[in-house]
Structures are given as C-alpha cells and as structure tokens.
PDB file of C-alpha atoms in Angstrom:
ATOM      1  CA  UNK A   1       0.000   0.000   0.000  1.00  0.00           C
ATOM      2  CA  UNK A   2       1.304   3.477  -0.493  1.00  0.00           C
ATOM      3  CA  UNK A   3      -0.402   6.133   1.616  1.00  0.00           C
ATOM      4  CA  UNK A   4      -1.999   9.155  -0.912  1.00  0.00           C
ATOM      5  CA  UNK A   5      -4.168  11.112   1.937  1.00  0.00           C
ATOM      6  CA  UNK A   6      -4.657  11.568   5.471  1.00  0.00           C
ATOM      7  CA  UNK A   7      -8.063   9.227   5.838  1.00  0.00           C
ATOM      8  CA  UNK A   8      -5.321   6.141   4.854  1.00  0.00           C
ATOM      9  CA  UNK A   9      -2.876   7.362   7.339  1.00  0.00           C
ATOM     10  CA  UNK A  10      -5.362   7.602  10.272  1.00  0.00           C
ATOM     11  CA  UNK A  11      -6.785   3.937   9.765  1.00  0.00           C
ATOM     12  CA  UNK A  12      -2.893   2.392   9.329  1.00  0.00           C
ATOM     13  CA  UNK A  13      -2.235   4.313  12.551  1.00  0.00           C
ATOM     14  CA  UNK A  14      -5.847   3.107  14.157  1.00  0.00           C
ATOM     15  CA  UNK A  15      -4.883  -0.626  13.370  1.00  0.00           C
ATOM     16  CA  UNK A  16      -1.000   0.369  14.192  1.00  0.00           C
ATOM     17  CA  UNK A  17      -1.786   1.210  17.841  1.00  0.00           C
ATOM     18  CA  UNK A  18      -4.366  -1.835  18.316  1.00  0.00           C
ATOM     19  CA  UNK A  19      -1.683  -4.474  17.131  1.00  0.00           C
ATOM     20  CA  UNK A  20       0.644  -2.497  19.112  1.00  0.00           C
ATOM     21  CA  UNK A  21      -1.095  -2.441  22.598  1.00  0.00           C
ATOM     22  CA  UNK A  22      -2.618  -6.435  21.729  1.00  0.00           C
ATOM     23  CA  UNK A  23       1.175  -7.393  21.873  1.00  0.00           C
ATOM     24  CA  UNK A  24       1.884  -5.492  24.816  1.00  0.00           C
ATOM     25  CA  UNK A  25      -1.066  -6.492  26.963  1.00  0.00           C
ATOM     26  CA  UNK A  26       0.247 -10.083  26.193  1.00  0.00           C
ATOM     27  CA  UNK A  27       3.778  -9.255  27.254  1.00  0.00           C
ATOM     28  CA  UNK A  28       2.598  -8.042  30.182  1.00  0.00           C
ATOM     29  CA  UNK A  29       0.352 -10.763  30.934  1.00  0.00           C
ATOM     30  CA  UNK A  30       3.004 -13.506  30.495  1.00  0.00           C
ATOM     31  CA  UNK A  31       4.460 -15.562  33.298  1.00  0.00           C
ATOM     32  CA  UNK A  32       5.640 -18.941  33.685  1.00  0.00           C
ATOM     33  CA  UNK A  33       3.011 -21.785  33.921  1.00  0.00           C
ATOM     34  CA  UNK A  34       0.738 -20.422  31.524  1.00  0.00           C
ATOM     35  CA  UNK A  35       0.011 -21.887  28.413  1.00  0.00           C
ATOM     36  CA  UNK A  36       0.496 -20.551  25.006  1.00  0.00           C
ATOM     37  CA  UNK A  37      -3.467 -20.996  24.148  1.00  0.00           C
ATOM     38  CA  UNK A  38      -4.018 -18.849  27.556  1.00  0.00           C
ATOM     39  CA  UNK A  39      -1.772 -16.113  26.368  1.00  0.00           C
ATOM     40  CA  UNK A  40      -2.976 -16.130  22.911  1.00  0.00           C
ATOM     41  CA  UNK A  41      -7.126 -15.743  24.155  1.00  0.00           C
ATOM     42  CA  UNK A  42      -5.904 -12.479  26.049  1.00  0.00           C
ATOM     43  CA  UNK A  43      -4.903 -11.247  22.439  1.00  0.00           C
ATOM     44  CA  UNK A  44      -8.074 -12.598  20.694  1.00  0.00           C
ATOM     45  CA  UNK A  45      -9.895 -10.688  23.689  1.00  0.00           C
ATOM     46  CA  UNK A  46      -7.848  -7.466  23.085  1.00  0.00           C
ATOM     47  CA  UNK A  47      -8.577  -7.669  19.575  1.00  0.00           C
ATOM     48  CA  UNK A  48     -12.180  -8.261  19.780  1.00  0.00           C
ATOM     49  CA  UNK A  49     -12.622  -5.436  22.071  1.00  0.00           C
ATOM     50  CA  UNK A  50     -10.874  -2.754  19.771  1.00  0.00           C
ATOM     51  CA  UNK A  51     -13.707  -4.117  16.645  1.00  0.00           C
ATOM     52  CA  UNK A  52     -10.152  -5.426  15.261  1.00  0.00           C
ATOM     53  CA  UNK A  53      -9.694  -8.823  12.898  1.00  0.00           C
ATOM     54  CA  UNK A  54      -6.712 -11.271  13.503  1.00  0.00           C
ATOM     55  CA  UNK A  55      -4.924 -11.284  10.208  1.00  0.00           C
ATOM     56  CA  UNK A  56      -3.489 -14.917  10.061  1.00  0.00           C
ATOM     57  CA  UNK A  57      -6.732 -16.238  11.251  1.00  0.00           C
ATOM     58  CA  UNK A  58      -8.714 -14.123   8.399  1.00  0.00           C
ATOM     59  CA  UNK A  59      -6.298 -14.113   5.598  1.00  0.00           C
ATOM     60  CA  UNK A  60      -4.684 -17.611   6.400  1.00  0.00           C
ATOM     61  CA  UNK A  61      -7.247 -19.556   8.407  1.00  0.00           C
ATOM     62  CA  UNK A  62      -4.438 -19.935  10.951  1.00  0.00           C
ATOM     63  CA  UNK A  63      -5.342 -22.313  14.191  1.00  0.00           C
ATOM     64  CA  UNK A  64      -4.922 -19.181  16.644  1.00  0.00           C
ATOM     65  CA  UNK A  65      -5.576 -14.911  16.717  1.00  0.00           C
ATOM     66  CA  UNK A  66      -1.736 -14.444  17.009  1.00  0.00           C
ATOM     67  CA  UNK A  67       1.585 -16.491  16.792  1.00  0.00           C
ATOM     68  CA  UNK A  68       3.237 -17.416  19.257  1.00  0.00           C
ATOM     69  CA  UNK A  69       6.648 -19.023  19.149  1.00  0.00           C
ATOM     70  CA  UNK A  70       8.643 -20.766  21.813  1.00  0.00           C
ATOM     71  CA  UNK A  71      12.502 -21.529  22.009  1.00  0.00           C
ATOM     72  CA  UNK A  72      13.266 -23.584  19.174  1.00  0.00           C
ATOM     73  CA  UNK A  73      10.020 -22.558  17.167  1.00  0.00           C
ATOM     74  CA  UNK A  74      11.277 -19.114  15.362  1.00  0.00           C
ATOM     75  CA  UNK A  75       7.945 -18.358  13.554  1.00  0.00           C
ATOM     76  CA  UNK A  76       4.540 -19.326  13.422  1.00  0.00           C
ATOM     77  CA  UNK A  77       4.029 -21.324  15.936  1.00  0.00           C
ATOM     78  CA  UNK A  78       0.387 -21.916  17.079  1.00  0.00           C
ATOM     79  CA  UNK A  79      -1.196 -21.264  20.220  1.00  0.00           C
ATOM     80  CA  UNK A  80      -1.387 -24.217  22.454  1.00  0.00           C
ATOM     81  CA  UNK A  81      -0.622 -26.753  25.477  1.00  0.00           C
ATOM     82  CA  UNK A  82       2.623 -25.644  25.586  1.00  0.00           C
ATOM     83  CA  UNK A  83       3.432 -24.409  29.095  1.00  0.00           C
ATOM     84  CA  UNK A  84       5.624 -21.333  29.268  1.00  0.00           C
ATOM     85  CA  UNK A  85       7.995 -21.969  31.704  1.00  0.00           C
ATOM     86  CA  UNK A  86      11.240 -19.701  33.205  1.00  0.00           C
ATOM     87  CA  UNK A  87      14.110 -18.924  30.775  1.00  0.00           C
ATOM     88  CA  UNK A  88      12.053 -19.323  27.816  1.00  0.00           C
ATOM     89  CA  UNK A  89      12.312 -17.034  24.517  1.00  0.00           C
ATOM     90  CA  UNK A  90       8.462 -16.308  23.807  1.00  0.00           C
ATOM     91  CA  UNK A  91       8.503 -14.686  20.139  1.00  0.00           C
ATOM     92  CA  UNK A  92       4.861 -12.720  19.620  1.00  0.00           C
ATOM     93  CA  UNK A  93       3.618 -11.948  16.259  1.00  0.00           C
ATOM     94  CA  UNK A  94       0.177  -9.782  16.445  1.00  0.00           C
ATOM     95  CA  UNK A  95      -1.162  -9.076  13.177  1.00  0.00           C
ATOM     96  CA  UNK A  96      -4.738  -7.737  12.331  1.00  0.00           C
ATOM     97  CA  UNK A  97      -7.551  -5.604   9.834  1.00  0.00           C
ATOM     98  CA  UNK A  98      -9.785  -2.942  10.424  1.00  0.00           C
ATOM     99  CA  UNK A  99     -11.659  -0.839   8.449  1.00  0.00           C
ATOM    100  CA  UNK A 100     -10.023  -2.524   5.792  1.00  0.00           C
ATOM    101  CA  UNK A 101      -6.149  -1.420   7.084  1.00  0.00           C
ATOM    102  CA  UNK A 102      -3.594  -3.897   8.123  1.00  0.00           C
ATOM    103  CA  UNK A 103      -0.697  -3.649  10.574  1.00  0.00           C
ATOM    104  CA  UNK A 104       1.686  -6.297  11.785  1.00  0.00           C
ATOM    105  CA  UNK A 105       3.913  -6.101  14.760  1.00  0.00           C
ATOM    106  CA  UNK A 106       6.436  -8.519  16.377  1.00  0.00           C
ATOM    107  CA  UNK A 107       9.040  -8.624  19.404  1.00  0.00           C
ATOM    108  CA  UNK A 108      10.871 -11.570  20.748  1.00  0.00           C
ATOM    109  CA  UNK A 109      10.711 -11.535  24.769  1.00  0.00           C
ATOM    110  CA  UNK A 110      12.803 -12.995  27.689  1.00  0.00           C
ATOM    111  CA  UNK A 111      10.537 -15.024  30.613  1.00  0.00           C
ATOM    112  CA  UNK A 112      12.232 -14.418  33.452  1.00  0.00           C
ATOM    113  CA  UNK A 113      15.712 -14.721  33.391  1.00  0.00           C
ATOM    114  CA  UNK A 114      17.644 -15.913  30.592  1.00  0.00           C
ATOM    115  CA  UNK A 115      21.167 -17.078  29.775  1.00  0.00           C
ATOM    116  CA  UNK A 116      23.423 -14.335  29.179  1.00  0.00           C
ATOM    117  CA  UNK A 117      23.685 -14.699  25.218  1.00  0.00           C
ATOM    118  CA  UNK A 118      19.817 -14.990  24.832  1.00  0.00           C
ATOM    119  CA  UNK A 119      19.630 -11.368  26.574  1.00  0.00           C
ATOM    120  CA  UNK A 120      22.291  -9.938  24.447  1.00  0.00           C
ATOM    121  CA  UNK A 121      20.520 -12.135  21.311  1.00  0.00           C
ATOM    122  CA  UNK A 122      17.315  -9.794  22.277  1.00  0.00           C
ATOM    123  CA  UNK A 123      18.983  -6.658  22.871  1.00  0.00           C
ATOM    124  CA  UNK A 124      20.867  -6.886  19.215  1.00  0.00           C
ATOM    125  CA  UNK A 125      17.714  -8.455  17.486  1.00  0.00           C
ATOM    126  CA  UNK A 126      15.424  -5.182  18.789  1.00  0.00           C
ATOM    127  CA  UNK A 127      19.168  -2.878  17.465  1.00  0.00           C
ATOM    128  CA  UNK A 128      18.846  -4.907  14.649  1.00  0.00           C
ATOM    129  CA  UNK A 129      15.513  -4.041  13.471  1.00  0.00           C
ATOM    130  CA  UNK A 130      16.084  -0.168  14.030  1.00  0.00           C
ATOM    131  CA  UNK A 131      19.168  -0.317  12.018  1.00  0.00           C
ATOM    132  CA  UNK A 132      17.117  -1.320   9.367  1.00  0.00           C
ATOM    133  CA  UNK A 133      14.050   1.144   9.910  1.00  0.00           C
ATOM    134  CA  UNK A 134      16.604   3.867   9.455  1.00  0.00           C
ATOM    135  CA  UNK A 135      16.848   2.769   6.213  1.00  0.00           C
ATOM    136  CA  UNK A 136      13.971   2.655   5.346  1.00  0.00           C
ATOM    137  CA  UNK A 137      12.887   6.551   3.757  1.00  0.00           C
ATOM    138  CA  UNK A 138      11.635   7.461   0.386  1.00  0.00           C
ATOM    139  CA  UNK A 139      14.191   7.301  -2.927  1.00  0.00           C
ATOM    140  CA  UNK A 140      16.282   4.898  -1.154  1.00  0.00           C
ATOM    141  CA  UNK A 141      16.904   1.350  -2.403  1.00  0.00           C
ATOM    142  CA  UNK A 142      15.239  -1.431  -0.946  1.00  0.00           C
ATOM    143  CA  UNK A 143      17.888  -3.381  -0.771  1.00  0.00           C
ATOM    144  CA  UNK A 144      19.468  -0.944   1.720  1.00  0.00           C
ATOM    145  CA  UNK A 145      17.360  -2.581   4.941  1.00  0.00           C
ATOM    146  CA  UNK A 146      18.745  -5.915   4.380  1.00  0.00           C
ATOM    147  CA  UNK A 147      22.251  -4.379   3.532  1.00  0.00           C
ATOM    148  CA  UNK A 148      22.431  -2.845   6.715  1.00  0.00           C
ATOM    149  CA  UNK A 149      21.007  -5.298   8.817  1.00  0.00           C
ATOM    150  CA  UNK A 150      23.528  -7.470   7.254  1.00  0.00           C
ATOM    151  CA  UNK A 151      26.742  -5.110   8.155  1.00  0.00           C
ATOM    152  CA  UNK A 152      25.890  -5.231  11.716  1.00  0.00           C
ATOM    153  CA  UNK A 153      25.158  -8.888  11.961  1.00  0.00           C
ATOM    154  CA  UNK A 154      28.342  -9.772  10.346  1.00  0.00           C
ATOM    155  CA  UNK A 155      30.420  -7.485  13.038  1.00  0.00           C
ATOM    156  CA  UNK A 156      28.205  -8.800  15.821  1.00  0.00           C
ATOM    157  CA  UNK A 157      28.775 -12.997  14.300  1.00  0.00           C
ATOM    158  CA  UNK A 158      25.772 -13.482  13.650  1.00  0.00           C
ATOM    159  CA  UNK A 159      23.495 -14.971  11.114  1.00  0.00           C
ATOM    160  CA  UNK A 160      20.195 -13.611   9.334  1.00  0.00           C
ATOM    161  CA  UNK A 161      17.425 -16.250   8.612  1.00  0.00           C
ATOM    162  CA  UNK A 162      17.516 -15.432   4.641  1.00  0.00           C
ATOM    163  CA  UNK A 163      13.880 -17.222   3.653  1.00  0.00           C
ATOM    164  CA  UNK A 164      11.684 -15.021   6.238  1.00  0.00           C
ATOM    165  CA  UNK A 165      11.703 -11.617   4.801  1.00  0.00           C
ATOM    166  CA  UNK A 166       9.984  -8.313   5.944  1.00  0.00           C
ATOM    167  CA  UNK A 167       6.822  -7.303   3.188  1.00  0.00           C
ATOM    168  CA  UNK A 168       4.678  -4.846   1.862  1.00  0.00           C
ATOM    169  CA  UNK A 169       1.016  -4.825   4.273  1.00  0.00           C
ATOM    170  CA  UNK A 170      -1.754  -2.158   4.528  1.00  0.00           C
ATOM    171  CA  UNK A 171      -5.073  -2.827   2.099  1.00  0.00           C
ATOM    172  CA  UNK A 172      -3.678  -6.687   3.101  1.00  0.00           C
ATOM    173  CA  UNK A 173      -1.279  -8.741   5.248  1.00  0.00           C
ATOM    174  CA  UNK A 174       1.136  -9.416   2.607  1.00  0.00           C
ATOM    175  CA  UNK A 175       1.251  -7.058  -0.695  1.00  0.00           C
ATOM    176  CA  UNK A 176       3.591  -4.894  -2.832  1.00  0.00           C
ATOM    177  CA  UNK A 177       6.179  -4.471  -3.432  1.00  0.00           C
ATOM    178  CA  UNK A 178       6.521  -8.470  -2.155  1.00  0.00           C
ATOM    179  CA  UNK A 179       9.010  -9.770   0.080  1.00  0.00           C
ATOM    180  CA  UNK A 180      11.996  -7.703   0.826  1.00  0.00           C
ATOM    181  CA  UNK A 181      15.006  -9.055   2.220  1.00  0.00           C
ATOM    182  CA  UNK A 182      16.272  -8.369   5.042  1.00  0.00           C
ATOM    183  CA  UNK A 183      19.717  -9.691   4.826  1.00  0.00           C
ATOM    184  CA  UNK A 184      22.387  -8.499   2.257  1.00  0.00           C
ATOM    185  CA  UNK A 185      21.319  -8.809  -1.494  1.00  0.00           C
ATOM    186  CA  UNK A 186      22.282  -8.036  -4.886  1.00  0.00           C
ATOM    187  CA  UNK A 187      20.782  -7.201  -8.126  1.00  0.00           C
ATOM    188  CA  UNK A 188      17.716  -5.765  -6.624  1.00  0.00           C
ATOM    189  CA  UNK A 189      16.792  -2.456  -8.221  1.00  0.00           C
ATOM    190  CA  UNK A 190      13.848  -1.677  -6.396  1.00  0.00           C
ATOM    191  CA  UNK A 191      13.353   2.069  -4.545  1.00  0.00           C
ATOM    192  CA  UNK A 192      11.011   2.944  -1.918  1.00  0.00           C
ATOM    193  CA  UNK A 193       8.188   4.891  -2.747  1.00  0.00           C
ATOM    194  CA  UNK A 194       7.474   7.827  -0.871  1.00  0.00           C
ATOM    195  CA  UNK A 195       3.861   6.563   1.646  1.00  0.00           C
ATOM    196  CA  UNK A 196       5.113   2.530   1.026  1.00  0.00           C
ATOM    197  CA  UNK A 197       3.657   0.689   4.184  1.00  0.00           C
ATOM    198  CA  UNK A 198       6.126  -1.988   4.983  1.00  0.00           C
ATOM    199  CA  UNK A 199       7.342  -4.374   7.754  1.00  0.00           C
ATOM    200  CA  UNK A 200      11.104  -4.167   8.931  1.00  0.00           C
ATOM    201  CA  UNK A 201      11.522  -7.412  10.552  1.00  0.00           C
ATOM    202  CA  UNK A 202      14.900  -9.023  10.675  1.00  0.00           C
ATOM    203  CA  UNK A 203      15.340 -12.544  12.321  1.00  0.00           C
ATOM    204  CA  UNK A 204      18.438 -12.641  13.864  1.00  0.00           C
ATOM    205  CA  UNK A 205      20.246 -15.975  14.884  1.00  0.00           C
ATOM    206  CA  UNK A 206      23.462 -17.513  16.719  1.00  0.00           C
ATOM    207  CA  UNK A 207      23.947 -19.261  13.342  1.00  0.00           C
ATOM    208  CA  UNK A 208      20.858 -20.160  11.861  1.00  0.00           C
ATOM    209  CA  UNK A 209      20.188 -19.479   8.447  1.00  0.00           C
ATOM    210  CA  UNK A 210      17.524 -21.194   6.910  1.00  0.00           C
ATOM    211  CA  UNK A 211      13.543 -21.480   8.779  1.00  0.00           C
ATOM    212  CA  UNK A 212      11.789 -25.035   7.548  1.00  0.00           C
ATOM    213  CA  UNK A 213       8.592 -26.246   8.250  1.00  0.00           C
ATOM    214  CA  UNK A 214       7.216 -28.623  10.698  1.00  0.00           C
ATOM    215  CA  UNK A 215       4.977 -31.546  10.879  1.00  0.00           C
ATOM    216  CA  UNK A 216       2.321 -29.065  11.658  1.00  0.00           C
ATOM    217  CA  UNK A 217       2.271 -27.800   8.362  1.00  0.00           C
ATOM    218  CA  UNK A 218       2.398 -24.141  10.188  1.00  0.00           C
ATOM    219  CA  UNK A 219       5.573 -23.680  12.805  1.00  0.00           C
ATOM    220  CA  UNK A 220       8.809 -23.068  11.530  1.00  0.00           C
ATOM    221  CA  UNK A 221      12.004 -23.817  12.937  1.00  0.00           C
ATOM    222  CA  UNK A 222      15.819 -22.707  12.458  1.00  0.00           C
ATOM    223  CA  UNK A 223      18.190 -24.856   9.930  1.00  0.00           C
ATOM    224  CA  UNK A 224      20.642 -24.988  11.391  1.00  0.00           C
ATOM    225  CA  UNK A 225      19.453 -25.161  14.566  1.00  0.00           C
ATOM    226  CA  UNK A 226      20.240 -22.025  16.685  1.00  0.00           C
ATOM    227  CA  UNK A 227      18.480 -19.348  18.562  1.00  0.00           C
ATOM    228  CA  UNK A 228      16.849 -17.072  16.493  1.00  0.00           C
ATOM    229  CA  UNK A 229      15.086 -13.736  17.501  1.00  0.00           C
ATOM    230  CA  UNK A 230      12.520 -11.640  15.756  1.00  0.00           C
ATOM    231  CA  UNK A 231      11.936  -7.969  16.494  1.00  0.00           C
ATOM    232  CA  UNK A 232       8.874  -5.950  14.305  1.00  0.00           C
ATOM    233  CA  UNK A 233       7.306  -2.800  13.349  1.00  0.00           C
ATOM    234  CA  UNK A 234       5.087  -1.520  10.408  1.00  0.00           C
ATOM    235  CA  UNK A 235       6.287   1.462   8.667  1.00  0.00           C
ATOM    236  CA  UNK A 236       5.687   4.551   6.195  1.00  0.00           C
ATOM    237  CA  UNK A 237       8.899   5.295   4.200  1.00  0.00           C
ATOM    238  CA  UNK A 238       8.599   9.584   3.888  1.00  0.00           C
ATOM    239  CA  UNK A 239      11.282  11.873   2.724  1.00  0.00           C
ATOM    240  CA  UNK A 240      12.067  12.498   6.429  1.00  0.00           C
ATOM    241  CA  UNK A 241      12.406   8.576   7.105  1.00  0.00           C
ATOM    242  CA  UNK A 242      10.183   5.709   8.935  1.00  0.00           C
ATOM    243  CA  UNK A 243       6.414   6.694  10.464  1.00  0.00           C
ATOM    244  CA  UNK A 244       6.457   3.992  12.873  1.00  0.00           C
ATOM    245  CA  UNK A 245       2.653   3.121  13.362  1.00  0.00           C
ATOM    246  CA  UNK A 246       3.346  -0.162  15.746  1.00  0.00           C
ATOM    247  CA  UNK A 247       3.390   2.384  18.790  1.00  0.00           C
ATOM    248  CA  UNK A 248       0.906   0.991  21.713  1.00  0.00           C
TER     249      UNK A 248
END
C-alpha cells in the first residue's frame, strides 16, 4: 500500500496502535506456567474489544488470533498446550484488519531470566531491526534494509534467517512491493516509494540461516538449529524517514 491522503494514514495508525497495545497487553500478561493458548485468548480478547480482525486467522485460516513461538520454534508457531515456563524465549507476532487497514507487529521476549547470550541475542535483534528502519525513507533502495542489517550482523557474528523476509502490508497482510530481504542482497533495483507501508523485521540468529517447516504444516524452525530472535514494526517510508505506526 502506499499512503496518498490523510483518511489512509489515520486507519494504518488506528490498526497500528491496536496491534501495538494487543502485543503489549500479552507481554505483560506472560508468566511462567501459563500456556500458550491462555496467552494467545488475552490477544483474541484485546482484539475483539478494539472491533479489530486477527490477520493470520482471516487471511490464512491460521489455528490461533496471534503467533506465538517458543525456544526452538522461530515463527509461526500456534497457540497451544505448551506451558511457558522460566528462561524461555516467547517470540509474539500480532497481526490484524480494520476498516479494511492492516498492521503487523512482532518482538521476541525474555521469561524471566535468561542465559546471558539470549539477553544480548534480544537486545541486538530489537538494534537490529532499528538499524534497518533507518533505512527505510523514500528514494532509497530497498535493498538498503537488508544491507544494513547485514553489516551489523556480520560485526556482531551473527546470522540472518535469509527465507523469512519483511513485506509490503496495509489494504492486506502481505502485498507490494513483495518480500523484501532483510539480509544483504544483490541485483535488486527496487526504490522505496514515498507513503510505502512496509514491515522491517529481521530474524536474527546464533547461526541459523535457513527457517523449515514442521509436521504441523504451520511452525517453523531454524536450519541450522540455533536461537533465532525476531523484532517488528510496520512502517511509512517519507522523505524524512520511517512513520512507525506499531506504537501501543
């Protein structure tokens, strides 16, 4: 979507701010000893309340109103038995409609205390994604998010999951301009229009590089297996950079 008048920047900041505080009200709500199905019906509540749609449920038919990921799942992963316990990595991905706008948001957060290289994992994953927002104004090249996010992964060691990329969203979940990568690419001639609505959301690992399916035809999971983080916002490239409308 490319934003042409104020009415379309109003309902991608509406859905923006209900995505945003759905996430956070889970996040908040988390603890150890919950399940995943428990944490995921506080977001379907949240949603319902604001008159909002879950996205992956609506566009996908997905078996829950929100993802949610644990440990060794990286993406997708459906709301369930699972019991949250202490230490865990809890990736939440809240994405929804209304009025006809979309807006996706994501973060990756620590339960408890974690080891010492999950917490620094988070706090470069969250660095990660902001490197790559900054990149992300009108005239620029696409392929300067994943550039960037690349530079600092390589000086940090680590990898970017290269088959997960960061997408065009606002009259739908996924849209124009397609999927753009967040790790370093070539060849791809592509500028950012000024009003493109787009996701920056890098996955960054401890040497993963690949996310393949599971035999729930829905959760994916790091090849080679690593720990992988995922940190989101949805943006509007203008001349003056990134309108970040995933603000609760």
């Amino acid at each position: 979507m490319t934003i042409t008048n104020q009415d379309e920047l109003e309902g991608m900041e509406v859905i923006g701010r209900i995505v945003a505080r759905t996430m956070a009200a889970m996040a908040k709500a988390m603890e150890p000893g919950m399940t995943t199905r428990e944490l995921d019906n506080i977001g379907r509540r949240f949603l319902e309340r604001a008159d909002a749609v879950s996205a992956p449920q609506s566009t996908y038919d997905f078996p829950g109103a929100t993802c949610i990921s644990v440990n060794e799942e990286i993406a997708h992963g459906i709301p369930g038995d699972r019991i949250i316990a202490e230490g865990d990595l809890v990736n939440i991905d809240v994405s929804a409609s209304k009025n006809g706008y979309f807006a996706d948001t994501g973060a990756s957060f620590r339960v408890g205390k974690v080891a010492p290289h999950l917490d620094r994992l988070c706090k470069d994953g969250k660095r990660a994604m902001q490197i790559g927002i900054a990149e992300a104004r009108s005239g620029k090249p696409l392929s300067g998010i994943g550039n960037a996010i690349g530079r600092f992964a390589s000086r940090r060691g680590y990898t970017l999951i290269r088959n997960l990329a960061s997408h065009g969203v606002g009259r739908a979940l996924h849209e124009d301009p397609g999927e753009i990568a967040t790790w370093p690419t070539k060849g791809d001639r592509r500028r950012i229009g000024k009003g493109l609505v787009l996701t920056v959301e890098p996955f960054l690992s401890m040497g993963g590089l690949w996310a393949n399916g599971g035999p729930d035809g829905w959760t994916l999971f790091s090849e080679p297996a690593a720990p992988v983080v995922q940190y989101e916002h949805t943006v509007i490239a203008t001349d003056r950079g990134a309108r970040i409308v995933t603000l609760p």
